[in-house]
């Protein structure tokens, strides 16, 4: 799997102007983070993109919702290690993505009031 890397909410571009690509587990982590931030059904061009993670109130439910974003992949698993409600109606979510020989973590801030 290869995908254009998103960095700080924008497409990552090299000094020469070319897009930077993420591959393998890094591409899956980027996709999982993006889906976590998008309310399912809200993206006009792809209503299946996103999750209902903003509704989760515990790690077990959040993990189930995140795993749905990887349903079409093999050899990878995701887990929500921690979910915390913070000021302003936001959620902090700590994600763990495991491949056969690799592990990646990410922290995602979600606006639960969207």
GROMACS .gro file of N, CA and C in nm:
model
  342
    1UNK      N    1   0.084  -0.118   0.000
    1UNK     CA    2   0.000   0.000   0.000
    1UNK      C    3   0.089   0.125   0.000
    2UNK      N    4   0.059   0.218  -0.087
    2UNK     CA    5   0.129   0.345  -0.095
    2UNK      C    6   0.026   0.456  -0.101
    3UNK      N    7   0.055   0.566  -0.031
    3UNK     CA    8  -0.038   0.678  -0.030
    3UNK      C    9   0.040   0.807  -0.010
    4UNK      N   10  -0.016   0.918  -0.053
    4UNK     CA   11   0.049   1.047  -0.031
    4UNK      C   12   0.046   1.076   0.118
    5UNK      N   13   0.159   1.118   0.172
    5UNK     CA   14   0.172   1.147   0.314
    5UNK      C   15   0.103   1.278   0.348
    6UNK      N   16   0.026   1.277   0.456
    6UNK     CA   17  -0.036   1.397   0.509
    6UNK      C   18   0.044   1.438   0.631
    7UNK      N   19   0.086   1.563   0.637
    7UNK     CA   20   0.164   1.613   0.749
    7UNK      C   21   0.108   1.747   0.793
    8UNK      N   22   0.077   1.759   0.919
    8UNK     CA   23   0.020   1.882   0.975
    8UNK      C   24  -0.106   1.925   0.899
    9UNK      N   25  -0.188   1.827   0.862
    9UNK     CA   26  -0.316   1.856   0.797
    9UNK      C   27  -0.307   1.893   0.650
   10UNK      N   28  -0.189   1.875   0.589
   10UNK     CA   29  -0.173   1.909   0.448
   10UNK      C   30  -0.091   1.801   0.379
   11UNK      N   31  -0.093   1.802   0.247
   11UNK     CA   32  -0.014   1.708   0.169
   11UNK      C   33   0.134   1.741   0.188
   12UNK      N   34   0.213   1.638   0.219
   12UNK     CA   35   0.357   1.657   0.239
   12UNK      C   36   0.426   1.670   0.104
   13UNK      N   37   0.509   1.773   0.091
   13UNK     CA   38   0.578   1.802  -0.034
   13UNK      C   39   0.728   1.812  -0.005
   14UNK      N   40   0.809   1.750  -0.090
   14UNK     CA   41   0.954   1.756  -0.078
   14UNK      C   42   1.004   1.893  -0.126
   15UNK      N   43   1.130   1.921  -0.102
   15UNK     CA   44   1.189   2.049  -0.143
   15UNK      C   45   1.180   2.072  -0.294
   16UNK      N   46   1.179   1.963  -0.371
   16UNK     CA   47   1.172   1.976  -0.517
   16UNK      C   48   1.028   1.990  -0.567
   17UNK      N   49   0.930   1.992  -0.475
   17UNK     CA   50   0.791   2.009  -0.513
   17UNK      C   51   0.714   1.880  -0.535
   18UNK      N   52   0.782   1.767  -0.533
   18UNK     CA   53   0.715   1.638  -0.550
   18UNK      C   54   0.646   1.596  -0.420
   19UNK      N   55   0.538   1.521  -0.435
   19UNK     CA   56   0.469   1.468  -0.319
   19UNK      C   57   0.557   1.366  -0.248
   20UNK      N   58   0.543   1.358  -0.116
   20UNK     CA   59   0.610   1.256  -0.037
   20UNK      C   60   0.510   1.144  -0.014
   21UNK      N   61   0.552   1.021  -0.037
   21UNK     CA   62   0.464   0.906  -0.024
   21UNK      C   63   0.495   0.826   0.102
   22UNK      N   64   0.391   0.776   0.164
   22UNK     CA   65   0.404   0.683   0.276
   22UNK      C   66   0.376   0.544   0.221
   23UNK      N   67   0.446   0.444   0.274
   23UNK     CA   68   0.430   0.307   0.227
   23UNK      C   69   0.406   0.214   0.345
   24UNK      N   70   0.345   0.101   0.316
   24UNK     CA   71   0.328  -0.004   0.415
   24UNK      C   72   0.254   0.042   0.540
   25UNK      N   73   0.310   0.011   0.655
   25UNK     CA   74   0.245   0.041   0.781
   25UNK      C   75   0.230   0.192   0.802
   26UNK      N   76   0.323   0.272   0.749
   26UNK     CA   77   0.312   0.417   0.763
   26UNK      C   78   0.192   0.471   0.684
   27UNK      N   79   0.166   0.415   0.567
   27UNK     CA   80   0.049   0.455   0.489
   27UNK      C   81  -0.080   0.414   0.560
   28UNK      N   82  -0.080   0.295   0.618
   28UNK     CA   83  -0.199   0.250   0.693
   28UNK      C   84  -0.222   0.335   0.817
   29UNK      N   85  -0.116   0.372   0.885
   29UNK     CA   86  -0.131   0.458   1.003
   29UNK      C   87  -0.187   0.593   0.962
   30UNK      N   88  -0.137   0.649   0.852
   30UNK     CA   89  -0.189   0.778   0.804
   30UNK      C   90  -0.337   0.767   0.768
   31UNK      N   91  -0.376   0.658   0.703
   31UNK     CA   92  -0.517   0.637   0.668
   31UNK      C   93  -0.603   0.621   0.793
   32UNK      N   94  -0.553   0.547   0.890
   32UNK     CA   95  -0.627   0.525   1.015
   32UNK      C   96  -0.646   0.655   1.091
   33UNK      N   97  -0.542   0.737   1.098
   33UNK     CA   98  -0.550   0.867   1.165
   33UNK      C   99  -0.651   0.956   1.092
   34UNK      N  100  -0.645   0.960   0.961
   34UNK     CA  101  -0.739   1.041   0.883
   34UNK      C  102  -0.882   0.996   0.908
   35UNK      N  103  -0.905   0.866   0.902
   35UNK     CA  104  -1.041   0.813   0.926
   35UNK      C  105  -1.088   0.844   1.068
   36UNK      N  106  -0.998   0.841   1.164
   36UNK     CA  107  -1.035   0.870   1.302
   36UNK      C  108  -1.084   1.013   1.317
   37UNK      N  109  -1.028   1.104   1.240
   37UNK     CA  110  -1.062   1.246   1.250
   37UNK      C  111  -1.190   1.285   1.177
   38UNK      N  112  -1.231   1.201   1.082
   38UNK     CA  113  -1.345   1.236   0.997
   38UNK      C  114  -1.471   1.164   1.046
   39UNK      N  115  -1.576   1.239   1.066
   39UNK     CA  116  -1.703   1.181   1.105
   39UNK      C  117  -1.759   1.102   0.987
   40UNK      N  118  -1.792   0.975   1.011
   40UNK     CA  119  -1.840   0.888   0.903
   40UNK      C  120  -1.962   0.950   0.836
   41UNK      N  121  -1.957   0.953   0.703
   41UNK     CA  122  -2.067   1.008   0.624
   41UNK      C  123  -2.056   1.156   0.595
   42UNK      N  124  -1.957   1.223   0.654
   42UNK     CA  125  -1.948   1.368   0.636
   42UNK      C  126  -1.866   1.411   0.515
   43UNK      N  127  -1.784   1.321   0.461
   43UNK     CA  128  -1.699   1.355   0.347
   43UNK      C  129  -1.781   1.336   0.220
   44UNK      N  130  -1.804   1.444   0.148
   44UNK     CA  131  -1.897   1.445   0.035
   44UNK      C  132  -1.858   1.348  -0.077
   45UNK      N  133  -1.728   1.326  -0.098
   45UNK     CA  134  -1.684   1.243  -0.210
   45UNK      C  135  -1.677   1.094  -0.177
   46UNK      N  136  -1.682   1.061  -0.049
   46UNK     CA  137  -1.678   0.921  -0.008
   46UNK      C  138  -1.748   0.908   0.127
   47UNK      N  139  -1.875   0.875   0.123
   47UNK     CA  140  -1.957   0.868   0.246
   47UNK      C  141  -1.913   0.755   0.338
   48UNK      N  142  -1.836   0.656   0.287
   48UNK     CA  143  -1.789   0.546   0.372
   48UNK      C  144  -1.663   0.582   0.449
   49UNK      N  145  -1.597   0.692   0.414
   49UNK     CA  146  -1.474   0.732   0.482
   49UNK      C  147  -1.506   0.785   0.621
   50UNK      N  148  -1.422   0.752   0.716
   50UNK     CA  149  -1.436   0.804   0.851
   50UNK      C  150  -1.485   0.700   0.950
   51UNK      N  151  -1.508   0.744   1.073
   51UNK     CA  152  -1.556   0.656   1.180
   51UNK      C  153  -1.657   0.732   1.265
   52UNK      N  154  -1.714   0.660   1.356
   52UNK     CA  155  -1.799   0.721   1.458
   52UNK      C  156  -1.725   0.720   1.591
   53UNK      N  157  -1.593   0.734   1.583
   53UNK     CA  158  -1.506   0.732   1.700
   53UNK      C  159  -1.543   0.840   1.802
   54UNK      N  160  -1.596   0.950   1.753
   54UNK     CA  161  -1.635   1.060   1.842
   54UNK      C  162  -1.744   1.018   1.940
   55UNK      N  163  -1.815   0.908   1.912
   55UNK     CA  164  -1.920   0.857   2.001
   55UNK      C  165  -1.866   0.761   2.108
   56UNK      N  166  -1.744   0.712   2.090
   56UNK     CA  167  -1.689   0.610   2.179
   56UNK      C  168  -1.661   0.669   2.317
   57UNK      N  169  -1.693   0.590   2.419
   57UNK     CA  170  -1.666   0.636   2.555
   57UNK      C  171  -1.572   0.541   2.629
   58UNK      N  172  -1.520   0.440   2.557
   58UNK     CA  173  -1.422   0.351   2.618
   58UNK      C  174  -1.331   0.293   2.510
   59UNK      N  175  -1.219   0.235   2.554
   59UNK     CA  176  -1.119   0.185   2.461
   59UNK      C  177  -1.169   0.067   2.378
   60UNK      N  178  -1.252  -0.018   2.438
   60UNK     CA  179  -1.302  -0.136   2.366
   60UNK      C  180  -1.388  -0.095   2.246
   61UNK      N  181  -1.481  -0.004   2.268
   61UNK     CA  182  -1.566   0.044   2.158
   61UNK      C  183  -1.484   0.119   2.055
   62UNK      N  184  -1.393   0.203   2.101
   62UNK     CA  185  -1.307   0.279   2.011
   62UNK      C  186  -1.221   0.186   1.925
   63UNK      N  187  -1.168   0.081   1.984
   63UNK     CA  188  -1.087  -0.016   1.909
   63UNK      C  189  -1.170  -0.082   1.800
   64UNK      N  190  -1.292  -0.121   1.831
   64UNK     CA  191  -1.380  -0.182   1.731
   64UNK      C  192  -1.401  -0.087   1.613
   65UNK      N  193  -1.426   0.042   1.643
   65UNK     CA  194  -1.450   0.140   1.537
   65UNK      C  195  -1.325   0.163   1.452
   66UNK      N  196  -1.209   0.166   1.515
   66UNK     CA  197  -1.083   0.185   1.441
   66UNK      C  198  -1.053   0.063   1.356
   67UNK      N  199  -1.080  -0.056   1.407
   67UNK     CA  200  -1.053  -0.178   1.329
   67UNK      C  201  -1.137  -0.183   1.201
   68UNK      N  202  -1.253  -0.120   1.202
   68UNK     CA  203  -1.334  -0.115   1.081
   68UNK      C  204  -1.261  -0.043   0.968
   69UNK      N  205  -1.174   0.052   1.000
   69UNK     CA  206  -1.101   0.125   0.896
   69UNK      C  207  -0.997   0.038   0.829
   70UNK      N  208  -0.962  -0.075   0.892
   70UNK     CA  209  -0.861  -0.166   0.837
   70UNK      C  210  -0.923  -0.296   0.786
   71UNK      N  211  -1.053  -0.299   0.771
   71UNK     CA  212  -1.123  -0.422   0.734
   71UNK      C  213  -1.075  -0.480   0.601
   72UNK      N  214  -1.025  -0.397   0.512
   72UNK     CA  215  -0.981  -0.446   0.381
   72UNK      C  216  -0.832  -0.476   0.375
   73UNK      N  217  -0.766  -0.478   0.490
   73UNK     CA  218  -0.622  -0.506   0.492
   73UNK      C  219  -0.596  -0.638   0.561
   74UNK      N  220  -0.484  -0.698   0.528
   74UNK     CA  221  -0.443  -0.822   0.593
   74UNK      C  222  -0.314  -0.797   0.669
   75UNK      N  223  -0.292  -0.876   0.771
   75UNK     CA  224  -0.166  -0.873   0.847
   75UNK      C  225  -0.147  -0.748   0.931
   76UNK      N  226  -0.253  -0.670   0.953
   76UNK     CA  227  -0.243  -0.553   1.038
   76UNK      C  228  -0.359  -0.551   1.137
   77UNK      N  229  -0.331  -0.497   1.256
   77UNK     CA  230  -0.434  -0.484   1.357
   77UNK      C  231  -0.417  -0.348   1.425
   78UNK      N  232  -0.528  -0.292   1.467
   78UNK     CA  233  -0.526  -0.162   1.536
   78UNK      C  234  -0.589  -0.177   1.673
   79UNK      N  235  -0.546  -0.091   1.763
   79UNK     CA  236  -0.601  -0.089   1.898
   79UNK      C  237  -0.599   0.054   1.948
   80UNK      N  238  -0.702   0.091   2.023
   80UNK     CA  239  -0.702   0.219   2.092
   80UNK      C  240  -0.650   0.191   2.232
   81UNK      N  241  -0.533   0.245   2.262
   81UNK     CA  242  -0.470   0.220   2.392
   81UNK      C  243  -0.533   0.304   2.503
   82UNK      N  244  -0.576   0.423   2.465
   82UNK     CA  245  -0.632   0.514   2.565
   82UNK      C  246  -0.722   0.614   2.494
   83UNK      N  247  -0.830   0.653   2.559
   83UNK     CA  248  -0.917   0.758   2.508
   83UNK      C  249  -0.949   0.850   2.626
   84UNK      N  250  -0.939   0.978   2.601
   84UNK     CA  251  -0.957   1.075   2.710
   84UNK      C  252  -1.037   1.195   2.661
   85UNK      N  253  -1.140   1.231   2.735
   85UNK     CA  254  -1.216   1.351   2.703
   85UNK      C  255  -1.144   1.471   2.763
   86UNK      N  256  -1.129   1.576   2.681
   86UNK     CA  257  -1.061   1.697   2.727
   86UNK      C  258  -1.151   1.817   2.702
   87UNK      N  259  -1.106   1.932   2.747
   87UNK     CA  260  -1.186   2.055   2.735
   87UNK      C  261  -1.223   2.084   2.590
   88UNK      N  262  -1.334   2.152   2.574
   88UNK     CA  263  -1.377   2.194   2.441
   88UNK      C  264  -1.447   2.084   2.363
   89UNK      N  265  -1.492   1.978   2.429
   89UNK     CA  266  -1.561   1.870   2.359
   89UNK      C  267  -1.472   1.786   2.271
   90UNK      N  268  -1.344   1.780   2.304
   90UNK     CA  269  -1.249   1.703   2.222
   90UNK      C  270  -1.212   1.572   2.289
   91UNK      N  271  -1.169   1.479   2.208
   91UNK     CA  272  -1.119   1.351   2.256
   91UNK      C  273  -0.973   1.338   2.215
   92UNK      N  274  -0.891   1.289   2.305
   92UNK     CA  275  -0.755   1.249   2.271
   92UNK      C  276  -0.756   1.098   2.262
   93UNK      N  277  -0.707   1.046   2.151
   93UNK     CA  278  -0.708   0.902   2.128
   93UNK      C  279  -0.565   0.858   2.096
   94UNK      N  280  -0.518   0.756   2.167
   94UNK     CA  281  -0.387   0.699   2.143
   94UNK      C  282  -0.406   0.569   2.066
   95UNK      N  283  -0.356   0.566   1.942
   95UNK     CA  284  -0.371   0.451   1.853
   95UNK      C  285  -0.244   0.368   1.849
   96UNK      N  286  -0.262   0.238   1.837
   96UNK     CA  287  -0.152   0.145   1.816
   96UNK      C  288  -0.186   0.064   1.692
   97UNK      N  289  -0.094   0.061   1.597
   97UNK     CA  290  -0.111  -0.017   1.474
   97UNK      C  291   0.002  -0.118   1.469
   98UNK      N  292  -0.034  -0.246   1.454
   98UNK     CA  293   0.064  -0.354   1.451
   98UNK      C  294   0.062  -0.423   1.316
   99UNK      N  295   0.182  -0.444   1.263
   99UNK     CA  296   0.200  -0.528   1.146
   99UNK      C  297   0.272  -0.653   1.188
  100UNK      N  298   0.315  -0.733   1.095
  100UNK     CA  299   0.385  -0.858   1.128
  100UNK      C  300   0.513  -0.829   1.206
  101UNK      N  301   0.593  -0.735   1.158
  101UNK     CA  302   0.721  -0.704   1.222
  101UNK      C  303   0.734  -0.559   1.265
  102UNK      N  304   0.626  -0.482   1.255
  102UNK     CA  305   0.635  -0.339   1.282
  102UNK      C  306   0.519  -0.293   1.371
  103UNK      N  307   0.547  -0.188   1.446
  103UNK     CA  308   0.445  -0.126   1.530
  103UNK      C  309   0.458   0.025   1.516
  104UNK      N  310   0.344   0.093   1.507
  104UNK     CA  311   0.342   0.239   1.502
  104UNK      C  312   0.237   0.289   1.599
  105UNK      N  313   0.264   0.407   1.656
  105UNK     CA  314   0.168   0.471   1.746
  105UNK      C  315   0.140   0.612   1.697
  106UNK      N  316   0.021   0.660   1.730
  106UNK     CA  317  -0.016   0.798   1.696
  106UNK      C  318  -0.115   0.848   1.800
  107UNK      N  319  -0.109   0.977   1.824
  107UNK     CA  320  -0.208   1.042   1.909
  107UNK      C  321  -0.294   1.128   1.818
  108UNK      N  322  -0.427   1.116   1.833
  108UNK     CA  323  -0.520   1.187   1.748
  108UNK      C  324  -0.611   1.271   1.835
  109UNK      N  325  -0.633   1.396   1.795
  109UNK     CA  326  -0.731   1.482   1.862
  109UNK      C  327  -0.854   1.489   1.775
  110UNK      N  328  -0.968   1.458   1.835
  110UNK     CA  329  -1.094   1.454   1.762
  110UNK      C  330  -1.190   1.555   1.824
  111UNK      N  331  -1.254   1.633   1.739
  111UNK     CA  332  -1.357   1.724   1.787
  111UNK      C  333  -1.486   1.644   1.793
  112UNK      N  334  -1.525   1.605   1.914
  112UNK     CA  335  -1.641   1.518   1.931
  112UNK      C  336  -1.773   1.591   1.910
  113UNK      N  337  -1.769   1.722   1.897
  113UNK     CA  338  -1.893   1.798   1.882
  113UNK      C  339  -1.928   1.827   1.736
  114UNK      N  340  -1.848   1.779   1.643
  114UNK     CA  341  -1.878   1.803   1.501
  114UNK      C  342  -1.995   1.721   1.455
   0.00000   0.00000   0.00000
